[in-house]
């Protein structure tokens, strides 16, 4: 029991720490993989919580997801490697206060409420039970998730494709101005100046 | 390891996630905040299942639904980022002012 | 005490297997060139490894030093973790997880991340191109392997690798689903950056993600690649070739023989098969091989439903 507690505290601390680092590192690739480490720590906590399938599946899914996330980070952020210090935030105090108040309120709620105590029997075949449930009583829910994912795929392709119903999606697009109401940012071709 | 400890960790993750989602200017970083919040939710769901349901499989089913939500959020989020970038060449929330008035 | 024995054996097999794979690599080249095989071929990996160890390590301008140092170590750890769910004899396994095959899947996914990090962290163009190319191909190949593995787990009605091996006592999975084995071997080539799936460390990019590696770092990365090859061959033997099942010989010997066979096949494929351009490979993966994996899954499902 001692080892399990120790493992939990180490994993919990690393989940929170790496989650925090996501918004503090300059390198975007490091930020994505920091989030991945947070997910991996949570997945390992789930292993401790007797949910091996969900835990390992979280690690698996998040490794793929954060890999894609890292590519998008490199695509859409200036300074993706963090070679210069960077601070791209707005309403920072409000955000920090909201985050902290959420944490404090949830913690108080957790500490004050009467939590249920009916732990999983370690000998229970939880993966088998989950499989039977997914393709048994809860098949409709499972299939709904599947259809939702299919709809997501179709929607993603439609949203992100360049050719739209009314011509190319990027036709006539201008970069946003650097100051409100100013000229579009970016390089202007010489013959237009 | 008690349920309260697990839930406090998940509350911390949700708190950091809210901070990230509210404070980041870049769309992609903002989505990282959302992901972190879902991370906390996932941990809370499994915590409740592990300590409170005696192993009833419906609790794990909820976790699978949360994972599906994560996948949808990521995919649609990135598609929207790409669409907005094509149309407005914008990668920051400040650049989108159409709905401001 | 007894729990430590499988762990020691695992690292021993990883080490010896990696050396065997490296020697086979060189022997294959000699065979193809029609030159005589000498006993010195077996010692060549050691010599070249030593050479790397004494060479100077070069640094690029402002690399992501932490990730550059970590990448080979993580690759090696993933190889070991992936192999830890494979039983060498009934009950002789490091981690007999109920979700063993999912753990292997997680290791596959993290391998893509590690190879990307290795290419990214050098802060140089050729490694970065290699890393990007690898993510595109590696993620698709990995996705495909999930369906292949689920198809292999279907007859066992379990996600535990030991149960999958037990389910092959009468019929090996390679007989039930031969395309599955081929697809999984393809994934193996992709995980170890080899031959027809070498989009990361290919020679057209002067070594790709390891173009800027030198000295001990290069030796570590190559060793980790070889260890991953051993891990893949262990998983292939367990999931498709019946693991420790076989006549006459004792179980662990069968397992090692099968692993050596898969290793030789993968090394052969590395040197014999040509590589497709990345775009065509991606089309092939998504339009031909992924539907093939679905088909295998459906057929195995029908088989289990009808004959069990």
Coordinates of C-alpha atoms in Angstrom, one line a residue:
Chain A
X1 CA 0.0 0.0 0.0
X2 CA 2.9 2.3 0.8
X3 CA 4.5 1.9 -2.6
X4 CA 1.1 2.6 -4.3
X5 CA 0.6 5.8 -2.3
X6 CA 4.2 7.0 -3.1
X7 CA 3.7 6.3 -6.8
X8 CA 0.4 8.2 -6.7
X9 CA 1.9 11.2 -5.1
X10 CA 4.9 11.2 -7.5
X11 CA 2.6 10.8 -10.5
X12 CA 0.1 13.4 -9.3
X13 CA 2.9 15.9 -8.7
X14 CA 4.3 15.3 -12.2
X15 CA 0.9 15.5 -13.8
X16 CA 0.2 18.9 -12.3
X17 CA 3.8 20.1 -12.8
X18 CA 4.0 19.2 -16.5
X19 CA 0.5 20.5 -17.0
X20 CA 1.7 23.9 -15.6
X21 CA 4.8 23.8 -17.7
X22 CA 2.7 23.7 -20.8
X23 CA 2.0 27.4 -20.5
X24 CA 5.4 28.3 -19.2
X25 CA 7.9 26.9 -21.7
X26 CA 8.9 28.9 -24.8
X27 CA 9.3 26.0 -27.1
X28 CA 6.0 25.0 -28.6
X29 CA 7.1 21.4 -29.2
X30 CA 8.1 21.2 -25.6
X31 CA 4.7 22.6 -24.6
X32 CA 2.9 19.9 -26.6
X33 CA 5.0 17.1 -25.2
X34 CA 4.7 18.5 -21.7
X35 CA 1.0 18.1 -22.0
X36 CA 1.6 14.6 -23.3
X37 CA 3.6 13.9 -20.1
X38 CA 0.8 15.2 -18.0
X39 CA -1.6 12.8 -19.8
X40 CA 0.8 9.9 -19.4
X41 CA 1.0 10.6 -15.6
X42 CA -2.8 10.7 -15.4
X43 CA -2.9 7.4 -17.4
X44 CA -0.5 5.8 -15.0
X45 CA -2.6 7.0 -12.0
X46 CA -5.6 5.3 -13.7
X47 CA -3.5 2.1 -13.8
X48 CA -3.2 2.5 -10.0
X49 CA -6.9 3.1 -9.8
X50 CA -7.6 -0.3 -11.3
X51 CA -8.6 0.9 -14.8
X52 CA -5.7 -0.5 -16.9
X53 CA -7.5 -0.3 -20.2
X54 CA -8.6 3.3 -19.9
X55 CA -5.2 4.3 -18.5
X56 CA -3.1 2.7 -21.3
X57 CA -5.6 3.8 -24.0
X58 CA -5.2 7.4 -22.7
X59 CA -1.4 7.2 -23.1
X60 CA -1.8 5.7 -26.6
X61 CA -4.4 8.2 -27.7
X62 CA -2.6 11.2 -26.2
X63 CA 0.7 10.3 -27.8
X64 CA -0.9 10.4 -31.2
X65 CA -2.9 13.5 -30.4
X66 CA 0.0 15.5 -29.0
X67 CA 2.2 14.4 -32.0
X68 CA -0.3 16.1 -34.3
X69 CA -0.6 19.0 -31.8
X70 CA 3.1 19.5 -32.0
X71 CA 3.0 19.7 -35.8
X72 CA 0.1 22.3 -35.6
X73 CA 2.1 24.2 -33.0
X74 CA 5.1 24.5 -35.4
X75 CA 2.7 25.5 -38.2
X76 CA 0.7 28.2 -36.4
X77 CA 3.1 29.7 -33.8
X78 CA 5.9 32.1 -34.5
X79 CA 9.0 31.1 -32.7
X80 CA 8.1 27.4 -32.4
X81 CA 11.4 26.2 -31.1
X82 CA 11.4 28.8 -28.3
X83 CA 14.7 30.2 -29.4
X84 CA 13.5 33.6 -28.2
X85 CA 11.5 34.2 -25.0
X86 CA 7.9 34.6 -25.7
X87 CA 4.8 35.8 -23.8
X88 CA 1.6 35.6 -25.7
X89 CA -1.1 36.0 -23.2
X90 CA -4.1 38.3 -22.6
X91 CA -6.2 39.0 -19.5
X92 CA -3.5 37.3 -17.5
X93 CA -4.6 38.3 -14.0
X94 CA -8.3 37.4 -14.7
X95 CA -7.3 34.0 -16.1
X96 CA -5.0 33.2 -13.2
X97 CA -7.6 34.3 -10.7
X98 CA -10.3 32.2 -12.4
X99 CA -8.1 29.2 -12.6
X100 CA -7.2 29.5 -8.9
X101 CA -10.7 30.1 -7.8
X102 CA -11.9 27.1 -9.8
X103 CA -9.3 24.9 -8.2
X104 CA -10.1 26.3 -4.7
X105 CA -13.8 25.9 -5.1
X106 CA -13.6 22.4 -6.4
X107 CA -11.2 21.4 -3.7
X108 CA -13.4 22.8 -1.0
X109 CA -16.4 21.0 -2.6
X110 CA -14.4 17.8 -2.6
X111 CA -13.3 18.2 1.0
X112 CA -16.8 19.1 2.3
X113 CA -18.8 16.6 0.5
X114 CA -19.5 13.0 1.6
X115 CA -17.6 10.9 -0.9
X116 CA -18.8 7.5 -1.8
X117 CA -16.8 4.5 -0.5
X118 CA -17.3 1.4 -2.6
X119 CA -13.9 0.6 -4.2
X120 CA -13.3 -1.8 -7.1
X121 CA -12.6 -5.4 -6.1
X122 CA -9.0 -6.0 -7.4
X123 CA -10.0 -9.4 -8.7
X124 CA -12.8 -8.0 -10.9
X125 CA -12.2 -8.5 -14.6
X126 CA -12.7 -4.8 -15.4
X127 CA -11.6 -4.9 -19.0
X128 CA -13.9 -7.9 -19.8
X129 CA -16.8 -6.1 -18.0
X130 CA -16.1 -3.0 -20.0
X131 CA -16.1 -4.9 -23.3
X132 CA -19.4 -6.6 -22.5
X133 CA -20.9 -3.3 -21.5
X134 CA -19.7 -1.5 -24.6
X135 CA -21.1 -4.1 -26.9
X136 CA -24.1 -5.0 -24.7
X137 CA -26.3 -2.7 -22.7
X138 CA -24.5 0.5 -23.7
X139 CA -24.0 -0.3 -27.3
X140 CA -26.2 2.6 -28.4
X141 CA -24.0 5.0 -26.5
X142 CA -20.9 3.5 -27.9
X143 CA -22.2 3.6 -31.4
X144 CA -23.4 7.2 -30.9
X145 CA -19.8 8.0 -30.1
X146 CA -18.7 6.2 -33.2
X147 CA -21.2 8.1 -35.4
X148 CA -20.1 11.4 -33.8
X149 CA -16.5 10.7 -34.6
X150 CA -17.5 9.9 -38.2
X151 CA -19.4 13.2 -38.4
X152 CA -16.3 14.9 -37.0
X153 CA -14.1 13.4 -39.7
X154 CA -16.5 14.7 -42.4
X155 CA -16.8 18.1 -40.7
X156 CA -13.0 18.3 -40.4
X157 CA -12.4 17.6 -44.0
X158 CA -15.0 20.1 -45.1
X159 CA -13.8 22.9 -42.7
X160 CA -10.2 22.5 -43.6
X161 CA -10.3 21.9 -47.3
X162 CA -9.1 24.8 -49.5
X163 CA -11.6 24.4 -52.3
X164 CA -15.0 25.5 -51.1
X165 CA -18.4 25.9 -52.7
X166 CA -17.7 29.5 -53.7
X167 CA -14.1 29.1 -54.9
X168 CA -10.9 28.8 -52.9
X169 CA -11.3 29.5 -49.2
X170 CA -8.2 31.7 -49.0
X171 CA -9.2 34.0 -51.9
X172 CA -8.7 37.6 -51.0
X173 CA -7.6 36.9 -47.5
X174 CA -5.5 39.5 -45.8
X175 CA -3.4 39.2 -42.7
X176 CA -4.8 41.0 -39.7
X177 CA -3.4 44.4 -38.8
X178 CA -0.8 44.7 -36.0
X179 CA -2.6 47.6 -34.4
X180 CA -6.5 47.9 -34.3
X181 CA -7.7 49.5 -37.5
X182 CA -4.2 49.6 -39.1
X183 CA -2.9 48.3 -42.3
X184 CA -2.7 44.5 -42.9
X185 CA 0.5 43.1 -41.5
X186 CA 3.0 41.3 -43.6
X187 CA 5.2 42.1 -46.6
X188 CA 3.6 44.2 -49.3
X189 CA 4.7 43.4 -52.8
X190 CA 6.9 46.3 -54.2
X191 CA 4.8 47.2 -57.2
X192 CA 1.8 47.9 -55.0
X193 CA 3.5 50.4 -52.8
Chain B
X1 CA -4.5 7.3 -2.2
X2 CA -8.0 8.3 -1.5
X3 CA -10.8 9.6 -3.6
X4 CA -10.4 13.1 -2.2
X5 CA -6.7 13.1 -3.2
X6 CA -7.5 12.0 -6.8
X7 CA -10.2 14.6 -7.0
X8 CA -8.0 17.4 -5.8
X9 CA -5.4 16.5 -8.4
X10 CA -8.1 16.6 -11.1
X11 CA -9.3 20.0 -9.7
X12 CA -5.7 21.3 -10.0
X13 CA -5.5 20.1 -13.7
X14 CA -8.9 21.7 -14.4
X15 CA -7.8 24.9 -12.8
X16 CA -4.6 25.1 -14.8
X17 CA -6.6 24.2 -17.9
X18 CA -9.0 27.1 -17.3
X19 CA -6.1 29.5 -16.8
X20 CA -4.6 28.3 -20.1
X21 CA -7.8 28.5 -22.0
X22 CA -8.5 32.1 -20.8
X23 CA -5.0 33.5 -20.9
X24 CA -3.5 32.2 -24.2
X25 CA -3.7 34.3 -27.3
X26 CA -2.9 31.6 -29.8
X27 CA -5.7 29.3 -30.8
X28 CA -3.5 26.2 -30.5
X29 CA -2.3 27.1 -27.0
X30 CA -5.9 27.8 -26.1
X31 CA -6.8 24.3 -27.2
X32 CA -4.1 22.9 -25.0
X33 CA -5.9 24.5 -22.0
X34 CA -9.1 22.8 -23.1
X35 CA -7.3 19.5 -23.3
X36 CA -5.9 19.9 -19.9
X37 CA -9.3 20.5 -18.5
X38 CA -10.6 17.3 -20.2
X39 CA -7.5 15.5 -18.7
X40 CA -8.7 16.5 -15.2
X41 CA -12.3 15.5 -16.0
X42 CA -11.1 12.1 -17.2
X43 CA -9.1 11.6 -14.0
X44 CA -12.1 12.6 -11.9
X45 CA -14.4 10.2 -13.8
X46 CA -12.0 7.3 -13.3
X47 CA -11.5 8.3 -9.6
X48 CA -15.2 8.2 -8.9
X49 CA -15.6 4.9 -10.8
X50 CA -12.7 3.3 -8.9
X51 CA -13.7 4.4 -5.4
X52 CA -17.5 4.7 -5.6
X53 CA -19.1 2.3 -8.0
X54 CA -17.6 -1.0 -7.0
X55 CA -16.5 -1.6 -10.5
X56 CA -19.7 -1.1 -12.4
X57 CA -18.7 -0.9 -16.1
X58 CA -20.9 2.1 -16.8
X59 CA -18.3 4.4 -15.1
X60 CA -15.6 3.3 -17.5
X61 CA -18.0 3.9 -20.4
X62 CA -18.3 7.5 -19.3
X63 CA -14.5 7.7 -19.5
X64 CA -14.6 6.4 -23.1
X65 CA -17.2 9.1 -23.9
X66 CA -14.8 11.7 -22.5
X67 CA -12.1 10.4 -24.7
X68 CA -14.3 10.6 -27.7
X69 CA -15.1 14.2 -26.7
X70 CA -11.3 14.9 -26.6
X71 CA -10.9 13.5 -30.1
X72 CA -13.8 15.6 -31.4
X73 CA -12.5 18.7 -29.7
X74 CA -9.0 18.3 -31.2
X75 CA -10.2 17.5 -34.7
X76 CA -12.8 20.2 -35.1
X77 CA -10.6 22.7 -33.3
X78 CA -7.7 22.2 -35.7
X79 CA -10.1 22.3 -38.6
X80 CA -11.5 25.6 -37.4
X81 CA -7.9 26.9 -36.9
X82 CA -7.1 26.0 -40.4
X83 CA -10.3 27.5 -41.8
X84 CA -9.8 30.7 -39.9
X85 CA -6.2 30.9 -41.1
X86 CA -7.2 30.4 -44.7
X87 CA -9.9 33.1 -44.5
X88 CA -8.2 35.7 -42.3
X89 CA -4.6 34.6 -42.0
X90 CA -5.2 34.9 -38.3
X91 CA -3.7 32.6 -35.6
X92 CA -4.6 34.7 -32.6
X93 CA -7.9 35.3 -30.9
X94 CA -7.3 39.1 -31.1
X95 CA -7.3 39.0 -34.8
X96 CA -11.0 37.9 -35.0
X97 CA -13.0 41.0 -34.5
X98 CA -16.1 40.4 -36.7
X99 CA -18.3 39.5 -33.8
X100 CA -17.1 42.2 -31.5
X101 CA -19.8 44.7 -32.1
Chain C
X1 CA 13.6 -12.6 -6.4
X2 CA 11.8 -14.6 -9.0
X3 CA 10.3 -11.4 -10.4
X4 CA 13.7 -10.2 -11.3
X5 CA 14.6 -13.2 -13.5
X6 CA 12.3 -12.2 -16.5
X7 CA 13.6 -8.7 -16.4
X8 CA 17.2 -9.8 -16.5
X9 CA 16.4 -12.2 -19.3
X10 CA 14.6 -9.4 -21.2
X11 CA 17.6 -7.2 -21.2
X12 CA 19.9 -10.1 -22.1
X13 CA 17.7 -11.0 -25.1
X14 CA 17.5 -7.3 -26.1
X15 CA 21.3 -7.0 -26.0
X16 CA 22.1 -10.3 -27.8
X17 CA 19.3 -9.8 -30.3
X18 CA 20.5 -6.3 -31.1
X19 CA 24.1 -7.5 -31.7
X20 CA 22.7 -10.4 -33.8
X21 CA 20.6 -8.0 -35.9
X22 CA 23.6 -5.7 -36.4
X23 CA 25.7 -8.7 -37.5
X24 CA 22.9 -9.9 -39.8
X25 CA 22.7 -6.4 -41.4
X26 CA 26.4 -6.6 -42.4
X27 CA 26.2 -10.2 -43.4
X28 CA 23.2 -9.4 -45.6
X29 CA 25.1 -6.7 -47.4
X30 CA 28.1 -9.1 -48.0
X31 CA 25.8 -11.8 -49.3
X32 CA 24.1 -9.5 -51.7
X33 CA 27.5 -8.3 -52.9
X34 CA 28.6 -11.9 -53.4
X35 CA 31.6 -11.5 -51.1
X36 CA 32.6 -14.3 -48.7
X37 CA 31.3 -14.3 -45.2
X38 CA 34.0 -14.1 -42.6
X39 CA 33.8 -14.7 -38.9
X40 CA 34.9 -11.2 -38.4
X41 CA 31.5 -10.0 -39.6
X42 CA 30.1 -11.0 -36.3
X43 CA 32.5 -8.8 -34.5
X44 CA 32.1 -5.8 -36.8
X45 CA 29.2 -4.2 -34.9
X46 CA 31.3 -4.0 -31.8
X47 CA 34.2 -2.5 -33.7
X48 CA 32.1 0.2 -35.3
X49 CA 30.3 0.8 -32.0
X50 CA 33.6 1.3 -30.3
X51 CA 34.6 3.7 -33.0
X52 CA 31.5 5.8 -32.4
X53 CA 32.2 5.8 -28.7
X54 CA 35.6 7.4 -29.0
X55 CA 34.6 9.9 -31.6
X56 CA 33.8 13.5 -30.7
X57 CA 30.2 14.5 -30.2
X58 CA 29.3 17.5 -32.4
X59 CA 26.7 20.1 -31.4
X60 CA 24.6 22.1 -33.7
X61 CA 23.6 25.7 -33.1
X62 CA 21.1 26.0 -30.2
X63 CA 19.7 22.5 -30.2
X64 CA 17.0 21.3 -27.9
X65 CA 19.8 19.6 -25.9
X66 CA 17.5 17.9 -23.3
X67 CA 15.4 16.1 -25.9
X68 CA 18.4 15.4 -28.1
X69 CA 20.0 13.5 -25.2
X70 CA 16.8 11.9 -24.1
X71 CA 15.6 10.6 -27.5
X72 CA 17.9 7.5 -27.7
X73 CA 17.3 6.6 -24.1
X74 CA 13.5 6.9 -24.5
X75 CA 13.6 4.8 -27.7
X76 CA 15.5 2.1 -25.8
X77 CA 13.1 2.3 -22.9
X78 CA 10.1 2.0 -25.3
X79 CA 11.7 -1.1 -26.8
X80 CA 12.1 -2.7 -23.4
X81 CA 8.6 -1.7 -22.2
X82 CA 7.0 -3.0 -25.4
X83 CA 8.8 -6.3 -25.0
X84 CA 7.9 -6.6 -21.3
X85 CA 4.4 -7.9 -22.1
X86 CA 5.7 -10.8 -24.3
X87 CA 5.9 -14.2 -22.6
X88 CA 8.9 -16.4 -23.3
X89 CA 7.4 -19.5 -21.6
X90 CA 4.0 -20.0 -19.9
X91 CA 4.0 -17.5 -17.0
X92 CA 7.6 -16.3 -17.8
X93 CA 6.8 -12.7 -18.5
X94 CA 7.9 -9.3 -17.0
X95 CA 4.4 -7.7 -16.9
X96 CA 1.5 -10.0 -17.6
X97 CA -0.9 -7.1 -18.2
X98 CA -4.6 -7.7 -19.1
X99 CA -4.2 -4.9 -21.6
X100 CA -0.8 -6.0 -22.9
X101 CA -1.5 -5.4 -26.5
X102 CA -2.7 -1.9 -25.8
X103 CA 0.5 -1.2 -23.9
X104 CA 2.4 -2.3 -27.1
X105 CA 0.2 0.1 -29.1
X106 CA 1.1 2.9 -26.7
X107 CA 4.8 2.1 -27.2
X108 CA 4.3 2.3 -31.0
X109 CA 2.6 5.7 -30.7
X110 CA 5.4 7.0 -28.4
X111 CA 8.0 5.7 -30.7
X112 CA 6.7 8.1 -33.4
X113 CA 7.0 10.9 -30.8
X114 CA 10.5 9.9 -29.9
X115 CA 11.7 9.8 -33.5
X116 CA 10.1 13.1 -34.1
X117 CA 11.9 14.6 -31.1
X118 CA 15.2 13.1 -32.2
X119 CA 14.9 14.9 -35.6
X120 CA 13.4 18.0 -34.2
X121 CA 15.9 18.6 -31.4
X122 CA 19.0 18.8 -33.5
X123 CA 17.8 22.2 -34.9
X124 CA 19.1 21.4 -38.4
X125 CA 17.2 21.1 -41.7
X126 CA 17.9 17.5 -42.7
X127 CA 16.9 15.9 -39.4
X128 CA 13.8 18.1 -39.3
X129 CA 12.7 16.9 -42.8
X130 CA 13.3 13.3 -41.8
X131 CA 11.2 13.8 -38.6
X132 CA 8.3 15.4 -40.5
X133 CA 8.3 12.7 -43.2
X134 CA 8.4 10.0 -40.5
X135 CA 5.5 11.4 -38.6
X136 CA 3.3 11.4 -41.8
X137 CA 4.2 7.8 -42.6
X138 CA 4.7 6.4 -39.1
X139 CA 1.4 7.6 -37.7
X140 CA -0.5 6.0 -40.6
X141 CA 1.4 2.7 -40.3
X142 CA 0.8 2.7 -36.5
X143 CA -2.9 3.3 -36.9
X144 CA -3.1 0.4 -39.3
X145 CA -1.3 -1.9 -36.9
X146 CA -4.0 -1.3 -34.2
X147 CA -6.5 -3.1 -36.4
X148 CA -4.1 -5.8 -37.1
X149 CA -3.4 -6.4 -33.4
X150 CA -7.1 -6.3 -32.6
X151 CA -7.7 -9.0 -35.3
X152 CA -4.9 -11.1 -33.7
X153 CA -6.5 -10.6 -30.2
X154 CA -10.0 -11.6 -31.5
X155 CA -9.6 -15.4 -31.4
X156 CA -8.1 -15.1 -27.9
X157 CA -11.0 -13.0 -26.7
X158 CA -8.5 -11.1 -24.6
X159 CA -6.1 -8.2 -24.8
X160 CA -3.4 -10.0 -22.8
X161 CA -0.5 -11.2 -24.9
X162 CA -0.2 -14.4 -22.9
X163 CA -3.8 -15.2 -23.7
X164 CA -3.2 -14.5 -27.4
X165 CA -0.2 -16.9 -27.3
X166 CA -2.3 -19.6 -25.6
X167 CA -5.1 -19.2 -28.2
X168 CA -2.6 -20.3 -30.8
X169 CA -1.9 -23.7 -29.3
X170 CA -3.6 -25.5 -32.2
X171 CA -3.5 -23.0 -35.0
X172 CA -1.0 -20.1 -35.3
X173 CA -2.4 -16.7 -36.1
X174 CA -0.3 -16.6 -39.3
X175 CA -2.5 -19.3 -40.7
X176 CA -5.7 -17.6 -39.6
X177 CA -4.7 -14.2 -40.9
X178 CA -1.6 -14.2 -43.1
X179 CA -2.0 -10.5 -44.3
X180 CA -1.9 -9.5 -40.6
X181 CA 1.6 -10.8 -40.3
X182 CA 2.7 -8.9 -43.4
X183 CA 1.1 -5.7 -42.2
X184 CA 2.7 -6.1 -38.8
X185 CA 6.2 -6.7 -40.3
X186 CA 5.7 -3.5 -42.2
X187 CA 4.9 -1.7 -39.0
X188 CA 8.1 -3.3 -37.6
X189 CA 10.1 -1.8 -40.4
X190 CA 8.5 1.6 -39.8
X191 CA 9.1 1.5 -36.0
X192 CA 12.8 0.7 -36.6
X193 CA 13.3 3.1 -39.5
X194 CA 14.3 0.5 -41.9
X195 CA 14.4 -0.3 -45.6
X196 CA 11.1 0.4 -47.4
X197 CA 9.8 2.4 -44.4
X198 CA 13.0 4.3 -43.7
X199 CA 11.6 7.8 -44.0
X200 CA 13.3 9.1 -40.9
X201 CA 17.0 8.1 -41.1
X202 CA 17.3 7.5 -44.9
X203 CA 20.4 8.1 -46.8
X204 CA 18.7 10.5 -49.2
X205 CA 18.7 12.9 -46.3
X206 CA 22.3 12.1 -45.3
X207 CA 21.0 10.1 -42.4
X208 CA 17.8 12.0 -41.7
X209 CA 17.1 12.5 -38.0
X210 CA 20.6 11.2 -37.1
X211 CA 22.3 13.4 -39.7
X212 CA 23.8 15.6 -37.0
X213 CA 24.5 12.7 -34.5
X214 CA 28.0 11.7 -33.9
X215 CA 30.0 10.0 -31.2
X216 CA 28.3 8.2 -28.4
X217 CA 24.9 9.7 -29.3
X218 CA 25.0 8.0 -32.7
X219 CA 26.0 4.7 -31.2
X220 CA 23.1 5.0 -28.7
X221 CA 20.6 5.8 -31.3
X222 CA 21.6 2.9 -33.6
X223 CA 21.6 0.6 -30.6
X224 CA 18.1 1.7 -29.7
X225 CA 16.9 1.1 -33.2
X226 CA 18.3 -2.4 -33.1
X227 CA 16.8 -3.1 -29.7
X228 CA 13.4 -2.0 -31.1
X229 CA 13.9 -4.4 -33.9
X230 CA 14.4 -7.2 -31.4
X231 CA 11.3 -6.0 -29.5
X232 CA 9.2 -6.1 -32.8
X233 CA 10.5 -9.6 -33.6
X234 CA 9.5 -10.8 -30.1
X235 CA 6.0 -9.3 -30.5
X236 CA 5.6 -10.7 -34.0
X237 CA 6.6 -14.2 -32.8
X238 CA 4.2 -14.1 -29.9
X239 CA 1.2 -12.6 -31.7
X240 CA 1.4 -14.3 -35.1
X241 CA 3.8 -17.2 -34.9
X242 CA 2.5 -19.0 -31.8
X243 CA 5.1 -17.7 -29.4
X244 CA 6.5 -20.6 -27.3
X245 CA 4.3 -23.2 -29.0
X246 CA 6.0 -25.8 -31.2
X247 CA 6.8 -29.5 -31.3
X248 CA 9.9 -31.3 -30.0
X249 CA 11.9 -28.3 -28.7
X250 CA 11.2 -26.6 -25.3
X251 CA 9.1 -23.5 -25.4
X252 CA 11.7 -20.7 -24.8
X253 CA 13.9 -22.2 -27.5
X254 CA 11.0 -22.1 -30.0
X255 CA 10.4 -18.5 -29.0
X256 CA 14.1 -17.5 -29.6
X257 CA 14.2 -19.4 -32.9
X258 CA 11.1 -17.6 -34.2
X259 CA 12.5 -14.3 -33.1
X260 CA 15.7 -15.0 -34.9
X261 CA 13.7 -15.9 -38.0
X262 CA 11.6 -12.7 -37.9
X263 CA 14.8 -10.7 -37.3
X264 CA 16.4 -12.3 -40.4
X265 CA 13.3 -11.6 -42.5
X266 CA 13.2 -8.0 -41.4
X267 CA 16.9 -7.5 -42.1
X268 CA 16.4 -9.1 -45.5
X269 CA 13.5 -6.8 -46.2
X270 CA 15.6 -3.8 -45.2
X271 CA 18.2 -4.5 -47.9
X272 CA 16.1 -6.2 -50.6
X273 CA 13.1 -3.9 -50.9
X274 CA 13.0 -0.4 -52.4
X275 CA 11.3 2.5 -50.9
X276 CA 8.3 4.3 -52.3
X277 CA 8.2 8.1 -52.5
X278 CA 6.5 9.4 -49.3
X279 CA 3.4 10.7 -51.0
X280 CA 2.8 7.4 -52.8
X281 CA 3.4 5.4 -49.7
X282 CA 0.9 7.5 -47.8
X283 CA -1.7 6.9 -50.5
X284 CA -0.9 3.2 -50.5
X285 CA -1.2 3.1 -46.7
X286 CA -4.6 4.8 -46.5
X287 CA -6.3 3.5 -49.7
X288 CA -5.0 -0.1 -49.9
X289 CA -3.5 -1.3 -46.7
X290 CA -5.9 0.2 -44.2
X291 CA -8.9 -1.3 -46.0
X292 CA -7.0 -4.5 -46.1
X293 CA -6.6 -4.4 -42.3
X294 CA -10.3 -3.7 -41.9
X295 CA -11.0 -6.7 -44.2
X296 CA -8.8 -9.0 -42.1
X297 CA -10.5 -7.8 -39.0
X298 CA -13.9 -8.5 -40.4
X299 CA -12.9 -12.0 -41.7
X300 CA -11.4 -13.0 -38.4
X301 CA -14.5 -11.7 -36.7
X302 CA -16.7 -13.9 -39.0
X303 CA -14.4 -16.9 -38.4
X304 CA -14.6 -16.5 -34.6
X305 CA -18.4 -16.1 -34.8
X306 CA -18.9 -19.1 -37.0
X307 CA -16.4 -21.7 -35.7
X308 CA -16.2 -21.0 -32.0

